[in-house]
């Protein structure tokens, strides 16, 4: 049987797939890998971050608009995409924080919420799964819940005694956490900008980072994917309500990004194949083996 590799990326909201690991996915799609993005919520309570679209008619139809944006980003990345169907929890603000909305994703029972993802894992049969770390990448309730549900489903999908009604068991071989930002990456981009005489948008970040832990030492896997950074940015712009095309994310020249930090980075946290770290491929240890079916 010919080798067919499959990658599943689990994300909290529409637009997360385009800001976290998108170039990696586009690279693997170009290599013939089947890539499925699973989106846990519809993003119904997300902010409108593009000032040009901060209008009553957009807010009135935000759920439908975010689905259409996801369709556009999916087409740009060349991926498949599935919805888990949970409702966005929103990002609570204030002191003290208000309670989360009744029925939202972050308030679901983890074992119950993992069920639909177990079903998808058994149907799609990914060799590799990516998701967020225990802090959700950043502490949004839906991102933290996405982490919990992803890990629970990864551990349950291959167990015939768990969720027996949700299809034949399938055990993914590797689980990664996306490490979107590390101090090393931000510093490299900052210094590369300053070297050109340009102003850096990262100066404040680096100041704040003095009191924050650095996830750089956790990186095990750096995937070279610089040539797909433009695809990533096109997919991100497709989420037009979620990004300002004139804003922070697009201030660093593309050539400088590609030169200063040409990888997307991950932490390998589960593996049942021989894949010594550091790696440059999420499928290290999987390619060319009997597992790649």
CSV table of C-alpha atoms in Angstrom, one decimal:
chain,number,residue,atom,x,y,z
A,1,UNK,CA,0.0,0.0,0.0
A,2,UNK,CA,1.4,3.4,-1.0
A,3,UNK,CA,2.3,5.7,1.9
A,4,UNK,CA,-0.3,8.4,2.7
A,5,UNK,CA,0.6,10.6,5.5
A,6,UNK,CA,-2.2,12.4,7.5
A,7,UNK,CA,-1.9,15.4,9.8
A,8,UNK,CA,-4.7,16.7,12.1
A,9,UNK,CA,-4.4,20.2,13.6
A,10,UNK,CA,-6.9,21.0,16.4
A,11,UNK,CA,-7.7,24.7,17.0
A,12,UNK,CA,-10.1,26.6,19.2
A,13,UNK,CA,-11.5,29.2,16.8
A,14,UNK,CA,-11.6,30.0,13.0
A,15,UNK,CA,-8.5,32.1,12.3
A,16,UNK,CA,-6.3,30.1,14.8
A,17,UNK,CA,-5.3,27.7,12.1
A,18,UNK,CA,-4.0,30.6,10.0
A,19,UNK,CA,-1.9,32.2,12.8
A,20,UNK,CA,-0.5,29.0,14.3
A,21,UNK,CA,1.3,26.4,12.1
A,22,UNK,CA,-0.3,27.5,8.8
A,23,UNK,CA,2.9,27.6,6.8
A,24,UNK,CA,3.7,24.1,8.1
A,25,UNK,CA,0.3,22.8,6.9
A,26,UNK,CA,0.7,24.5,3.5
A,27,UNK,CA,4.2,22.8,3.1
A,28,UNK,CA,2.8,19.4,3.9
A,29,UNK,CA,-0.2,19.9,1.6
A,30,UNK,CA,2.2,20.7,-1.2
A,31,UNK,CA,4.1,17.5,-0.4
A,32,UNK,CA,0.9,15.4,-0.8
A,33,UNK,CA,0.0,15.0,2.9
A,34,UNK,CA,-3.7,15.0,3.8
A,35,UNK,CA,-4.2,17.8,6.4
A,36,UNK,CA,-7.4,18.2,8.4
A,37,UNK,CA,-8.0,21.2,10.6
A,38,UNK,CA,-10.5,20.7,13.4
A,39,UNK,CA,-12.1,23.9,14.7
A,40,UNK,CA,-13.7,23.5,18.2
A,41,UNK,CA,-16.0,26.5,18.2
A,42,UNK,CA,-17.6,28.9,15.7
A,43,UNK,CA,-15.8,32.0,17.1
A,44,UNK,CA,-19.2,33.5,17.8
A,45,UNK,CA,-17.9,35.7,20.7
A,46,UNK,CA,-14.7,36.8,19.0
A,47,UNK,CA,-13.8,40.5,18.7
A,48,UNK,CA,-13.9,42.3,15.4
A,49,UNK,CA,-10.2,43.4,15.2
A,50,UNK,CA,-10.4,45.0,11.7
A,51,UNK,CA,-11.6,48.6,12.2
A,52,UNK,CA,-13.0,48.7,8.7
A,53,UNK,CA,-15.4,45.9,9.6
A,54,UNK,CA,-16.4,47.0,13.1
A,55,UNK,CA,-19.9,47.7,11.9
A,56,UNK,CA,-23.4,46.8,13.2
A,57,UNK,CA,-24.2,44.6,10.1
A,58,UNK,CA,-21.0,42.6,10.7
A,59,UNK,CA,-21.7,42.1,14.4
A,60,UNK,CA,-25.3,41.0,13.5
A,61,UNK,CA,-24.0,38.2,11.3
A,62,UNK,CA,-20.7,37.4,12.9
A,63,UNK,CA,-21.2,33.6,13.1
A,64,UNK,CA,-22.0,33.3,9.4
A,65,UNK,CA,-19.2,35.6,8.5
A,66,UNK,CA,-16.6,33.7,10.5
A,67,UNK,CA,-17.7,30.5,8.8
A,68,UNK,CA,-17.3,32.1,5.4
A,69,UNK,CA,-13.9,33.4,6.4
A,70,UNK,CA,-12.9,29.9,7.4
A,71,UNK,CA,-14.0,28.5,4.0
A,72,UNK,CA,-11.8,31.1,2.3
A,73,UNK,CA,-8.8,30.3,4.5
A,74,UNK,CA,-9.3,26.6,4.0
A,75,UNK,CA,-9.2,27.0,0.2
A,76,UNK,CA,-6.0,29.1,0.4
A,77,UNK,CA,-4.3,26.5,2.6
A,78,UNK,CA,-5.5,23.5,0.6
A,79,UNK,CA,-6.7,21.7,3.7
A,80,UNK,CA,-9.8,19.9,4.8
A,81,UNK,CA,-11.7,21.3,7.8
A,82,UNK,CA,-14.3,20.1,10.3
A,83,UNK,CA,-16.3,21.8,13.0
A,84,UNK,CA,-16.7,20.2,16.4
A,85,UNK,CA,-19.8,22.4,17.0
A,86,UNK,CA,-19.1,24.0,20.3
A,87,UNK,CA,-20.0,27.6,21.2
A,88,UNK,CA,-17.2,30.2,21.7
A,89,UNK,CA,-16.7,31.0,25.4
A,90,UNK,CA,-15.4,34.6,24.8
A,91,UNK,CA,-12.5,36.1,26.6
A,92,UNK,CA,-13.6,37.3,30.0
A,93,UNK,CA,-12.3,40.7,31.1
A,94,UNK,CA,-12.5,42.6,34.4
A,95,UNK,CA,-11.5,42.2,38.0
A,96,UNK,CA,-12.9,40.0,39.2
A,97,UNK,CA,-13.5,38.1,36.0
A,98,UNK,CA,-17.1,37.5,35.1
A,99,UNK,CA,-18.4,34.0,34.8
A,100,UNK,CA,-18.2,32.2,31.5
A,101,UNK,CA,-21.4,32.0,29.5
A,102,UNK,CA,-23.6,29.0,30.2
A,103,UNK,CA,-23.2,26.2,27.7
A,104,UNK,CA,-19.9,27.5,26.2
A,105,UNK,CA,-17.0,25.3,25.2
A,106,UNK,CA,-14.8,25.9,28.2
A,107,UNK,CA,-17.5,24.7,30.6
A,108,UNK,CA,-18.0,21.4,28.9
A,109,UNK,CA,-17.1,18.1,30.6
A,110,UNK,CA,-13.7,17.2,29.0
A,111,UNK,CA,-14.6,13.5,28.5
A,112,UNK,CA,-17.9,14.4,26.9
A,113,UNK,CA,-16.4,17.1,24.7
A,114,UNK,CA,-13.6,14.8,23.6
A,115,UNK,CA,-16.1,12.4,22.0
A,116,UNK,CA,-16.6,14.2,18.7
A,117,UNK,CA,-12.8,14.6,18.3
A,118,UNK,CA,-12.3,10.9,19.0
A,119,UNK,CA,-14.8,10.2,16.3
A,120,UNK,CA,-12.9,12.4,13.8
A,121,UNK,CA,-9.6,10.9,14.8
A,122,UNK,CA,-11.0,7.4,14.1
A,123,UNK,CA,-12.4,8.5,10.8
A,124,UNK,CA,-9.5,10.6,9.5
A,125,UNK,CA,-6.8,8.4,11.1
A,126,UNK,CA,-4.1,11.0,11.5
A,127,UNK,CA,-0.5,9.9,12.1
A,128,UNK,CA,0.3,13.2,13.7
A,129,UNK,CA,-1.8,15.6,15.8
A,130,UNK,CA,-0.9,19.2,16.7
A,131,UNK,CA,-2.7,21.3,19.3
A,132,UNK,CA,-1.9,23.9,22.1
A,133,UNK,CA,0.1,23.4,25.3
A,134,UNK,CA,-1.4,23.4,28.8
A,135,UNK,CA,-1.6,27.2,28.8
A,136,UNK,CA,-3.5,27.2,25.5
A,137,UNK,CA,-0.6,29.1,23.8
A,138,UNK,CA,-2.1,32.0,25.7
A,139,UNK,CA,-4.7,31.8,28.5
A,140,UNK,CA,-7.9,32.0,26.5
A,141,UNK,CA,-10.5,29.6,28.1
A,142,UNK,CA,-11.2,28.0,24.7
A,143,UNK,CA,-7.5,27.5,24.0
A,144,UNK,CA,-7.0,25.8,27.3
A,145,UNK,CA,-10.1,23.6,26.8
A,146,UNK,CA,-8.8,22.8,23.3
A,147,UNK,CA,-5.6,21.5,24.8
A,148,UNK,CA,-7.5,19.4,27.3
A,149,UNK,CA,-9.9,17.9,24.7
A,150,UNK,CA,-7.1,17.2,22.2
A,151,UNK,CA,-4.9,15.3,24.7
A,152,UNK,CA,-7.9,13.4,26.0
A,153,UNK,CA,-8.9,12.4,22.5
A,154,UNK,CA,-5.4,11.5,21.5
A,155,UNK,CA,-5.1,9.1,24.5
A,156,UNK,CA,-8.6,7.6,23.9
A,157,UNK,CA,-8.8,7.2,20.2
A,158,UNK,CA,-6.7,4.0,20.1
A,159,UNK,CA,-8.5,2.4,23.1
A,160,UNK,CA,-11.2,0.0,22.0
A,161,UNK,CA,-12.8,0.1,25.4
A,162,UNK,CA,-13.3,3.8,25.3
A,163,UNK,CA,-16.0,5.4,23.2
A,164,UNK,CA,-16.8,2.1,21.5
A,165,UNK,CA,-19.7,3.6,19.7
A,166,UNK,CA,-17.5,6.1,17.9
A,167,UNK,CA,-15.8,3.8,15.4
A,168,UNK,CA,-12.9,1.5,15.1
A,169,UNK,CA,-9.9,2.4,17.3
A,170,UNK,CA,-7.0,4.4,15.7
A,171,UNK,CA,-4.0,5.5,17.6
A,172,UNK,CA,-2.2,8.6,16.3
A,173,UNK,CA,1.6,8.2,16.5
A,174,UNK,CA,2.8,11.6,17.5
A,175,UNK,CA,1.3,14.6,19.4
A,176,UNK,CA,2.8,18.1,19.2
A,177,UNK,CA,2.2,21.4,20.9
A,178,UNK,CA,2.5,24.5,18.7
A,179,UNK,CA,5.1,26.9,20.1
A,180,UNK,CA,4.2,30.0,18.2
A,181,UNK,CA,6.3,32.5,20.0
A,182,UNK,CA,9.6,32.1,21.8
A,183,UNK,CA,12.0,34.7,23.1
A,184,UNK,CA,14.6,33.6,20.5
A,185,UNK,CA,12.2,34.1,17.7
A,186,UNK,CA,11.0,37.6,18.8
A,187,UNK,CA,14.6,38.7,19.5
A,188,UNK,CA,15.7,37.5,16.1
A,189,UNK,CA,13.0,39.4,14.3
A,190,UNK,CA,13.6,42.5,16.5
A,191,UNK,CA,17.3,42.6,15.8
A,192,UNK,CA,16.8,41.9,12.1
A,193,UNK,CA,14.5,44.9,11.9
A,194,UNK,CA,16.8,47.2,13.8
A,195,UNK,CA,19.7,46.1,11.5
A,196,UNK,CA,17.8,47.6,8.6
A,197,UNK,CA,17.2,50.9,10.4
A,198,UNK,CA,13.5,50.2,10.8
A,199,UNK,CA,11.5,50.5,14.0
A,200,UNK,CA,10.7,47.3,15.6
A,201,UNK,CA,7.2,46.5,16.9
A,202,UNK,CA,8.7,43.9,19.2
A,203,UNK,CA,10.5,46.2,21.7
A,204,UNK,CA,7.6,46.2,24.1
A,205,UNK,CA,7.2,42.4,23.8
A,206,UNK,CA,10.8,41.9,24.8
A,207,UNK,CA,10.4,44.2,27.8
A,208,UNK,CA,7.4,42.3,29.0
A,209,UNK,CA,9.2,39.0,28.4
A,210,UNK,CA,11.6,39.7,31.3
A,211,UNK,CA,8.9,38.5,33.7
A,212,UNK,CA,7.6,35.7,31.6
A,213,UNK,CA,8.8,32.1,31.1
A,214,UNK,CA,10.4,31.4,27.7
A,215,UNK,CA,9.0,28.4,25.9
A,216,UNK,CA,12.0,28.3,23.5
A,217,UNK,CA,13.8,25.5,25.5
A,218,UNK,CA,10.7,23.3,25.0
A,219,UNK,CA,11.0,23.4,21.2
A,220,UNK,CA,11.9,19.9,19.8
A,221,UNK,CA,11.0,20.4,16.2
A,222,UNK,CA,11.6,23.2,13.8
A,223,UNK,CA,9.9,22.8,10.4
A,224,UNK,CA,11.5,24.8,7.6
A,225,UNK,CA,8.6,26.4,5.8
A,226,UNK,CA,9.6,30.0,5.0
A,227,UNK,CA,8.5,29.7,1.3
A,228,UNK,CA,5.0,29.2,2.6
A,229,UNK,CA,4.9,32.3,4.8
A,230,UNK,CA,3.0,34.2,2.1
A,231,UNK,CA,0.4,31.5,2.0
A,232,UNK,CA,0.0,31.7,5.7
A,233,UNK,CA,-0.5,35.5,5.5
A,234,UNK,CA,-3.0,35.1,2.7
A,235,UNK,CA,-5.0,32.7,4.8
A,236,UNK,CA,-4.8,35.0,7.8
A,237,UNK,CA,-6.1,37.9,5.8
A,238,UNK,CA,-9.0,35.8,4.7
A,239,UNK,CA,-10.2,36.0,8.3
A,240,UNK,CA,-10.9,39.7,7.6
A,241,UNK,CA,-12.9,40.4,10.8
A,242,UNK,CA,-10.0,39.0,12.9
A,243,UNK,CA,-7.0,40.8,11.6
A,244,UNK,CA,-6.2,44.4,10.6
A,245,UNK,CA,-4.4,44.2,7.2
A,246,UNK,CA,-2.5,47.4,8.2
A,247,UNK,CA,-1.8,46.2,11.7
A,248,UNK,CA,0.9,44.5,13.7
A,249,UNK,CA,1.0,41.1,12.1
A,250,UNK,CA,2.0,42.5,8.7
A,251,UNK,CA,4.5,45.1,9.7
A,252,UNK,CA,7.6,42.9,9.3
A,253,UNK,CA,8.8,42.6,5.7
A,254,UNK,CA,8.3,39.0,4.3
A,255,UNK,CA,11.9,38.6,3.2
A,256,UNK,CA,13.2,39.6,6.6
A,257,UNK,CA,10.8,37.1,8.3
A,258,UNK,CA,12.0,34.3,6.0
A,259,UNK,CA,15.6,35.1,6.6
A,260,UNK,CA,15.5,35.8,10.4
A,261,UNK,CA,13.3,32.8,11.5
A,262,UNK,CA,12.5,30.4,8.6
A,263,UNK,CA,10.7,27.8,10.7
A,264,UNK,CA,7.6,27.1,12.6
A,265,UNK,CA,8.3,25.4,15.9
A,266,UNK,CA,6.7,22.6,17.9
A,267,UNK,CA,7.2,20.6,21.1
A,268,UNK,CA,6.9,16.8,20.7
A,269,UNK,CA,5.0,15.5,23.8
A,270,UNK,CA,3.9,12.0,22.7
A,271,UNK,CA,5.5,9.6,20.3
A,272,UNK,CA,5.3,5.8,19.7
A,273,UNK,CA,7.8,5.8,16.9
A,274,UNK,CA,11.6,6.3,16.9
A,275,UNK,CA,12.0,10.0,16.4
A,276,UNK,CA,15.1,11.4,18.1
A,277,UNK,CA,15.0,15.2,18.7
A,278,UNK,CA,15.8,17.8,17.6
A,279,UNK,CA,13.6,17.2,14.5
A,280,UNK,CA,12.8,19.1,11.3
A,281,UNK,CA,9.8,17.1,10.3
A,282,UNK,CA,6.6,16.3,12.1
A,283,UNK,CA,6.6,12.9,10.4
A,284,UNK,CA,10.1,11.9,11.5
A,285,UNK,CA,10.0,8.3,12.4
A,286,UNK,CA,6.7,7.8,10.5
A,287,UNK,CA,7.8,8.2,6.9
A,288,UNK,CA,8.6,4.9,5.1
A,289,UNK,CA,7.3,2.7,7.9
A,290,UNK,CA,4.5,0.3,8.2
A,291,UNK,CA,2.7,2.9,10.3
A,292,UNK,CA,2.2,5.2,7.3
A,293,UNK,CA,-1.0,3.7,6.1
